[in-house]
Coordinates of C-alpha atoms in Angstrom, one line a residue:
Chain A
X1 CA 22.0 27.4 55.0
X2 CA 24.4 24.4 55.1
X3 CA 27.2 24.7 57.7
X4 CA 30.7 23.5 56.7
X5 CA 33.1 22.2 59.3
X6 CA 36.8 22.6 58.7
X7 CA 39.5 21.0 60.8
X8 CA 42.9 22.8 61.0
X9 CA 45.7 20.6 62.3
X10 CA 48.8 22.8 62.9
X11 CA 51.3 23.0 65.7
X12 CA 51.9 26.8 65.2
X13 CA 49.1 28.8 66.9
X14 CA 50.0 31.7 64.6
X15 CA 49.4 29.6 61.5
X16 CA 46.2 28.1 62.9
X17 CA 45.0 31.6 63.6
X18 CA 46.0 32.9 60.2
X19 CA 44.2 30.1 58.4
X20 CA 41.2 30.4 60.6
X21 CA 41.1 34.2 60.1
X22 CA 41.2 33.7 56.3
X23 CA 38.4 31.1 56.3
X24 CA 36.2 33.1 58.7
X25 CA 35.3 35.4 55.7
X26 CA 32.9 32.6 54.8
X27 CA 29.7 33.0 56.7
X28 CA 28.6 29.4 57.1
X29 CA 31.8 27.9 58.3
X30 CA 32.8 26.3 61.6
X31 CA 36.5 25.9 62.4
X32 CA 38.0 23.4 64.8
X33 CA 41.7 23.5 65.6
X34 CA 44.1 20.7 66.6
X35 CA 47.7 21.1 67.6
X36 CA 49.1 17.8 66.2
X37 CA 48.2 14.6 64.3
X38 CA 46.9 12.8 67.4
X39 CA 44.8 15.8 68.5
X40 CA 43.5 15.9 64.9
X41 CA 42.4 12.3 65.0
X42 CA 40.7 12.9 68.3
X43 CA 38.7 15.9 66.8
X44 CA 37.8 13.8 63.8
X45 CA 36.3 11.1 65.9
X46 CA 34.2 13.7 67.7
X47 CA 32.6 15.4 64.8
X48 CA 32.0 15.1 61.0
X49 CA 34.2 17.5 58.9
X50 CA 33.8 18.7 55.3
X51 CA 37.4 19.6 54.9
X52 CA 40.8 19.0 56.6
X53 CA 43.8 21.3 56.5
X54 CA 47.0 20.0 58.0
X55 CA 50.7 20.9 58.3
X56 CA 53.4 18.2 57.8
X57 CA 56.0 18.9 60.4
X58 CA 54.3 18.5 63.7
X59 CA 55.2 16.9 67.1
X60 CA 53.6 13.6 68.3
X61 CA 52.2 12.7 64.8
X62 CA 53.2 14.4 61.5
X63 CA 50.7 15.4 58.8
X64 CA 51.6 12.6 56.3
X65 CA 50.9 9.9 58.9
X66 CA 47.6 11.7 59.7
X67 CA 46.6 11.8 56.0
X68 CA 47.3 8.1 55.6
X69 CA 45.2 7.3 58.7
X70 CA 42.4 9.5 57.6
X71 CA 42.2 7.9 54.2
X72 CA 41.9 4.4 55.8
X73 CA 38.7 5.6 57.5
X74 CA 35.6 5.0 55.3
X75 CA 33.9 8.1 56.6
X76 CA 36.8 10.3 55.5
X77 CA 37.8 8.5 52.3
X78 CA 36.6 11.3 50.0
X79 CA 36.8 14.4 52.3
X80 CA 39.2 17.0 50.8
X81 CA 42.6 17.3 52.6
X82 CA 44.9 20.3 52.1
X83 CA 48.5 20.1 53.1
X84 CA 50.0 23.5 54.2
X85 CA 53.7 23.1 54.7
X86 CA 57.2 24.7 54.5
X87 CA 58.4 21.7 52.5
X88 CA 58.5 23.0 48.9
X89 CA 60.2 20.0 47.3
X90 CA 58.6 18.1 44.4
X91 CA 59.2 14.7 46.2
X92 CA 57.3 15.9 49.3
X93 CA 54.5 17.1 47.2
X94 CA 54.2 13.8 45.3
X95 CA 54.4 11.8 48.5
X96 CA 51.6 13.8 50.1
X97 CA 49.4 13.5 47.0
X98 CA 50.1 9.8 46.8
X99 CA 48.9 9.4 50.3
X100 CA 45.6 11.0 49.4
X101 CA 46.0 14.7 49.9
X102 CA 43.9 16.9 47.5
X103 CA 46.0 20.0 47.5
X104 CA 49.5 20.9 48.5
X105 CA 50.1 24.6 49.6
X106 CA 53.6 25.8 50.5
X107 CA 54.3 28.5 53.2
X108 CA 54.2 31.4 53.4
X109 CA 50.5 31.2 52.5
X110 CA 48.3 33.7 50.9
X111 CA 45.0 33.9 52.8
X112 CA 42.9 34.7 49.7
X113 CA 44.4 31.8 47.8
X114 CA 43.6 29.3 50.6
X115 CA 40.1 30.8 50.9
X116 CA 39.5 30.4 47.1
X117 CA 40.7 26.7 47.2
X118 CA 38.4 26.0 50.2
X119 CA 35.4 27.6 48.4
X120 CA 36.1 25.5 45.3
X121 CA 36.4 22.2 47.1
X122 CA 33.3 22.9 49.2
X123 CA 31.4 24.3 46.2
X124 CA 30.7 27.6 48.0
X125 CA 29.8 30.5 45.7
Chain B
X1 CA -54.4 30.3 -46.1
X2 CA -54.3 31.1 -49.8
X3 CA -57.3 31.1 -52.1
X4 CA -56.0 28.0 -53.9
X5 CA -55.8 26.4 -50.5
X6 CA -59.6 27.0 -49.9
X7 CA -60.3 25.3 -53.2
X8 CA -58.4 22.2 -52.1
X9 CA -59.7 22.2 -48.5
X10 CA -62.0 19.2 -47.5
X11 CA -65.1 21.6 -46.9
X12 CA -64.7 23.2 -50.3
X13 CA -64.4 19.8 -52.0
X14 CA -67.5 18.5 -50.1
X15 CA -69.6 21.7 -50.9
X16 CA -68.6 21.4 -54.6
X17 CA -69.8 17.8 -54.6
X18 CA -72.9 18.7 -52.7
X19 CA -73.9 21.4 -55.2
X20 CA -73.5 19.0 -58.1
X21 CA -75.0 16.0 -56.2
X22 CA -78.5 16.6 -54.9
X23 CA -78.4 13.4 -52.9
X24 CA -76.4 15.2 -50.1
X25 CA -78.8 16.6 -47.6
X26 CA -78.7 20.1 -46.0
X27 CA -78.0 18.5 -42.7
X28 CA -74.9 16.9 -44.0
X29 CA -73.8 20.2 -45.5
X30 CA -74.5 21.9 -42.2
X31 CA -72.6 19.2 -40.3
X32 CA -69.7 19.6 -42.7
X33 CA -69.7 23.4 -42.3
X34 CA -70.0 23.1 -38.4
X35 CA -67.2 20.5 -38.3
X36 CA -65.1 22.8 -40.5
X37 CA -65.7 25.8 -38.2
X38 CA -65.0 23.8 -35.0
X39 CA -61.9 22.4 -36.4
X40 CA -60.8 25.8 -37.5
X41 CA -61.6 27.1 -34.0
X42 CA -59.6 24.3 -32.4
X43 CA -56.7 25.0 -34.7
X44 CA -56.9 28.7 -33.8
X45 CA -57.0 27.8 -30.1
X46 CA -54.0 25.5 -30.5
X47 CA -52.2 28.3 -32.3
X48 CA -53.0 30.7 -29.5
X49 CA -51.9 28.3 -26.9
X50 CA -48.6 27.7 -28.7
X51 CA -48.2 31.4 -29.0
X52 CA -48.9 31.9 -25.3
X53 CA -46.4 29.1 -24.6
X54 CA -43.8 30.8 -26.7
X55 CA -44.5 34.1 -24.9
X56 CA -44.1 32.3 -21.5
X57 CA -40.9 30.8 -22.6
X58 CA -39.6 34.1 -23.8
X59 CA -40.8 35.6 -20.5
X60 CA -38.7 33.0 -18.7
X61 CA -35.8 33.8 -20.9
X62 CA -36.3 37.4 -20.2
X63 CA -36.5 36.8 -16.5
X64 CA -33.2 34.9 -16.6
X65 CA -31.6 37.7 -18.6
X66 CA -33.1 40.2 -16.1
X67 CA -31.7 38.2 -13.1
X68 CA -28.3 38.1 -14.8
X69 CA -28.6 41.8 -15.4
X70 CA -29.5 42.3 -11.7
X71 CA -26.4 40.3 -10.6
X72 CA -24.2 42.2 -13.0
X73 CA -25.6 45.4 -11.7
X74 CA -24.9 44.3 -8.1
X75 CA -21.3 43.5 -9.1
X76 CA -21.1 46.9 -10.9
X77 CA -22.3 48.6 -7.7
X78 CA -19.7 46.7 -5.6
X79 CA -16.9 47.6 -8.0
X80 CA -18.2 51.1 -8.0
X81 CA -18.0 51.2 -4.2
X82 CA -14.5 49.9 -4.2
X83 CA -13.4 52.4 -6.7
X84 CA -15.0 55.2 -4.7
X85 CA -13.1 54.0 -1.6
X86 CA -9.8 53.9 -3.6
X87 CA -10.6 57.4 -4.9
X88 CA -11.0 58.6 -1.3
X89 CA -7.7 57.0 -0.3
X90 CA -5.9 58.6 -3.2
X91 CA -7.5 61.9 -2.3
X92 CA -6.3 61.5 1.3
X93 CA -2.8 60.6 0.1
X94 CA -2.9 63.6 -2.2
X95 CA -4.0 65.9 0.6
X96 CA -1.2 64.5 2.9
X97 CA 1.4 65.0 0.2
X98 CA 0.1 68.5 -0.3
X99 CA 0.4 69.3 3.5
X100 CA 3.8 67.5 3.9
X101 CA 5.6 68.3 0.7
X102 CA 8.8 66.3 1.7
X103 CA 10.1 64.7 -1.4
X104 CA 11.8 61.3 -1.4
X105 CA 15.1 63.0 -1.6
X106 CA 14.4 64.9 1.6
X107 CA 13.2 61.8 3.3
X108 CA 16.4 60.1 2.2
X109 CA 18.4 63.0 3.6
X110 CA 16.6 62.8 6.9
X111 CA 17.3 59.1 7.1
X112 CA 20.9 59.6 6.2
X113 CA 21.1 62.2 9.0
X114 CA 19.5 59.8 11.4
X115 CA 22.0 57.1 10.4
X116 CA 24.9 59.5 11.0
X117 CA 23.6 60.4 14.4
X118 CA 23.2 56.8 15.3
X119 CA 26.8 56.1 14.1
X120 CA 28.1 58.9 16.4
X121 CA 26.0 57.5 19.2
X122 CA 27.4 54.0 18.6
X123 CA 30.9 55.4 18.6
X124 CA 30.3 57.1 21.9
X125 CA 28.8 53.9 23.3
X126 CA 31.8 51.9 22.0
X127 CA 34.1 54.4 23.6
X128 CA 32.2 54.2 26.9
X129 CA 32.4 50.4 26.8
X130 CA 36.2 50.6 26.3
X131 CA 36.4 53.1 29.2
X132 CA 34.3 50.8 31.4
X133 CA 36.4 47.8 30.4
X134 CA 39.6 49.7 31.2
X135 CA 38.0 50.7 34.6
X136 CA 37.1 47.1 35.2
X137 CA 40.6 46.0 34.6
X138 CA 41.9 48.7 36.9
X139 CA 39.4 47.6 39.5
X140 CA 40.5 44.0 39.1
X141 CA 44.1 45.0 39.6
X142 CA 43.2 47.2 42.5
X143 CA 41.1 44.3 44.0
X144 CA 44.2 42.0 43.9
X145 CA 46.3 44.7 45.5
X146 CA 43.7 45.3 48.2
X147 CA 43.4 41.5 48.8
X148 CA 47.2 41.4 49.2
X149 CA 47.2 44.3 51.6
X150 CA 44.3 42.7 53.4
X151 CA 46.3 39.5 53.7
X152 CA 49.3 41.3 55.0
X153 CA 47.2 43.3 57.5
X154 CA 45.7 40.0 58.7
X155 CA 49.2 38.5 59.0
X156 CA 50.4 41.6 60.9
X157 CA 47.3 41.6 63.2
X158 CA 47.7 37.9 64.0
X159 CA 51.5 38.2 64.5
X160 CA 51.2 41.2 66.8
X161 CA 48.3 39.4 68.7
X162 CA 50.5 36.4 69.2
X163 CA 53.6 38.4 70.1
X164 CA 51.7 40.3 72.8
X165 CA 49.9 37.3 74.1
X166 CA 52.7 36.3 76.5
X167 CA 55.3 38.0 78.8
X168 CA 57.5 34.9 78.8
X169 CA 60.8 35.8 77.1
X170 CA 61.5 32.3 75.7
X171 CA 57.9 32.0 74.5
X172 CA 58.2 35.4 72.7
X173 CA 61.3 34.3 71.0
X174 CA 59.6 31.1 69.9
X175 CA 56.7 33.1 68.5
X176 CA 59.0 35.3 66.6
X177 CA 60.7 32.2 65.0
X178 CA 57.3 30.8 64.1
X179 CA 56.2 34.1 62.5
X180 CA 59.4 34.3 60.5
X181 CA 59.0 30.8 59.2
X182 CA 55.3 30.9 58.4
X183 CA 54.7 34.5 57.4
X184 CA 58.0 35.6 56.0
X185 CA 59.1 32.3 54.5
X186 CA 62.6 32.0 55.9
X187 CA 64.4 28.7 56.3
X188 CA 67.7 29.6 58.0
X189 CA 67.7 32.6 60.3
X190 CA 68.5 33.9 63.8
X191 CA 67.6 36.5 66.4
X192 CA 70.5 38.6 67.6
X193 CA 70.1 40.6 70.8
X194 CA 72.4 43.4 72.0
X195 CA 74.3 42.8 75.2
X196 CA 74.2 46.3 76.8
X197 CA 77.3 45.6 78.8
X198 CA 79.6 44.2 76.1
X199 CA 77.9 46.0 73.2
X200 CA 78.0 42.8 71.3
X201 CA 75.2 41.2 69.3
X202 CA 74.6 37.6 70.4
X203 CA 72.4 35.0 68.8
X204 CA 69.5 34.1 71.2
X205 CA 67.2 32.0 69.0
X206 CA 67.5 30.4 65.6
X207 CA 66.1 28.0 63.0
X208 CA 68.0 25.8 60.6
X209 CA 71.4 26.9 61.7
X210 CA 73.9 25.7 64.3
X211 CA 74.1 28.5 66.9
X212 CA 77.5 27.4 68.1
X213 CA 79.0 28.3 64.8
X214 CA 77.6 31.8 64.8
X215 CA 80.0 34.3 66.3
X216 CA 79.1 37.3 68.5
X217 CA 79.2 40.5 66.4
X218 CA 80.4 43.9 67.4
X219 CA 78.4 47.0 66.7
X220 CA 79.2 48.5 63.4
X221 CA 81.0 45.4 62.1
X222 CA 79.8 43.6 59.0
X223 CA 76.3 43.9 57.7
X224 CA 74.6 42.9 61.0
X225 CA 76.8 45.2 63.0
X226 CA 76.1 48.1 60.6
X227 CA 72.3 47.5 60.7
X228 CA 72.4 47.5 64.5
X229 CA 74.4 50.7 64.5
X230 CA 72.4 52.6 61.8
X231 CA 69.0 51.2 62.7
X232 CA 68.3 50.8 59.0
X233 CA 67.1 47.5 57.5
X234 CA 69.2 45.7 54.9
X235 CA 67.8 43.6 52.0
X236 CA 70.2 41.9 49.6
X237 CA 69.4 42.8 46.0
X238 CA 69.9 39.3 44.6
X239 CA 68.3 36.8 47.0
X240 CA 69.0 33.8 44.9
X241 CA 70.1 30.9 47.1
X242 CA 73.7 31.4 48.3
X243 CA 75.9 28.4 48.0
X244 CA 77.6 29.1 51.3
X245 CA 76.3 31.0 54.3
X246 CA 78.4 34.0 55.4
X247 CA 77.5 34.6 59.0
X248 CA 78.5 38.2 58.8
X249 CA 76.7 39.0 55.5
X250 CA 73.1 37.7 55.5
X251 CA 70.4 38.1 52.9
X252 CA 68.2 40.2 55.2
X253 CA 68.9 42.1 58.4
X254 CA 66.1 44.0 60.2
X255 CA 66.8 46.0 63.3
X256 CA 64.7 45.4 66.4
X257 CA 64.0 48.9 67.5
X258 CA 62.0 50.6 70.2
X259 CA 61.7 54.1 68.9
X260 CA 65.3 54.8 67.9
X261 CA 66.9 52.4 70.4
X262 CA 68.1 49.2 68.7
X263 CA 67.9 46.1 71.0
X264 CA 68.8 43.5 68.4
X265 CA 68.7 42.3 64.8
X266 CA 66.7 39.6 63.0
X267 CA 68.9 38.0 60.4
X268 CA 67.9 35.8 57.5
X269 CA 70.5 33.6 55.8
X270 CA 68.3 31.6 53.5
X271 CA 64.7 31.7 52.3
X272 CA 62.4 28.7 51.8
X273 CA 62.9 26.9 48.5
X274 CA 59.6 28.2 47.1
X275 CA 60.2 31.8 48.3
X276 CA 62.4 33.3 45.6
X277 CA 62.5 36.9 46.6
X278 CA 61.1 39.7 48.8
X279 CA 58.3 41.9 47.5
X280 CA 58.0 45.5 48.6
X281 CA 55.0 44.4 50.7
X282 CA 57.2 41.8 52.3
X283 CA 59.7 44.5 53.2
X284 CA 56.9 46.6 54.8
X285 CA 55.5 43.6 56.6
X286 CA 58.8 42.4 57.9
X287 CA 59.7 45.9 59.2
X288 CA 56.4 46.3 61.0
X289 CA 56.7 42.8 62.5
X290 CA 60.2 43.7 63.7
X291 CA 58.7 46.7 65.5
X292 CA 56.2 44.5 67.3
X293 CA 58.8 41.8 68.0
X294 CA 61.1 44.4 69.6
X295 CA 58.4 45.6 71.9
X296 CA 57.4 42.1 72.8
X297 CA 61.1 41.1 73.5
X298 CA 61.7 44.3 75.5
X299 CA 58.5 43.8 77.6
X300 CA 59.1 40.2 78.3
X301 CA 62.7 40.9 79.2
X302 CA 61.7 43.6 81.6
X303 CA 59.0 41.3 83.0
X304 CA 61.5 38.5 83.5
X305 CA 64.0 40.8 85.2
X306 CA 61.3 42.3 87.4
X307 CA 60.1 38.7 88.2
X308 CA 63.6 37.7 89.1
X309 CA 64.2 40.9 91.2
X310 CA 60.8 40.3 92.9
X311 CA 61.8 36.7 93.6
X312 CA 65.2 37.9 95.1
X313 CA 63.5 40.5 97.2
X314 CA 60.9 38.1 98.3
X315 CA 63.7 35.7 99.3
X316 CA 65.4 38.5 101.4
X317 CA 62.0 39.4 103.0
X318 CA 61.4 35.7 103.8
X319 CA 64.9 35.5 105.4
X320 CA 64.3 38.6 107.5
X321 CA 60.9 37.7 108.6
X322 CA 61.6 34.1 109.5

């Protein structure tokens, strides 16, 4: 069975745990956590990921900067990126999508909703 | 041959001449008679042969007729056999009709009854399908509800896990802020704690607001003071975004209680742009979270105080022993 690797970049440990908890309902999934954009880049350089979930407002490096850097990397040009954020404005959404995000989810999140989206993007039935 | 014919035959003419002419010898006469008899015999034989030939031809014809007759007889026998078989079939049908005297009308009635029974059965099946469809719909609704409950339980589990993961007071407050932003969906809010000496509620941590502008609140005064006094949560009915924040009258005020003892109030002034209202599940979750938050705050406060006391005592001991 194929193993899917998901990177969660989020400064809030509660949110990281919550997202990881929702995704762990999938059997063949490995979750790696990072606490900010720089930590996320470090984890990306150490392993190959099938999907990236990131917050926007984070210390050291924010999520939007992280998305733009990821998209410049040929390896991660097509890997799905989900943004999970408190920023609910249309401009924020458009900016994130223009930088190369695949989905924009606003907080508070629904675990089943995130799970369904991940399943769709990874083609898990 | 007629008598007249004899008189004109060559032998008769020759004998007539021979009688009247004595120049013809007896030998010639004998020869003539012999020739006549031989000729006559040959003629008779030819006649006989012809007759036999005719008989043979007729026999051939008869044989042909007989063959055709035989073929015809065979065909007749075959037809006869077929007819006998048909008779047997008809006799069988007749016997079955005699033993099963159902008339076409009866058969029709039976078929009509069967059709009616099938119609009833079909209606029952249709009814059952509708019931199952309805059950499925109920299951789908229930599934969504269970998923929501499951999601809230997961939120609660993670929040309580995080809240009780530390005994550092400031860290606990930070975790509460994080939970309120991420799980409740609040944008502007604060945590008020009760000062046991002055009986005032003072803001200890906040998000999105200027703490210096928030006044201390006396027990029983305003919405926050009443919540602290009564120990009952408050949810504004219309949570549409207020144009101006009233520090004394927030959208939501949840008491931080340990059993019946109120130690503070979590106050929400504004929800996130995308969070339009609180659902009944949100109320439940928020109330449960407040319970865990209160315990975490109380424990960390006690721990901090005991640490402080311990450090003071340790200082005295060090002074005395040195």
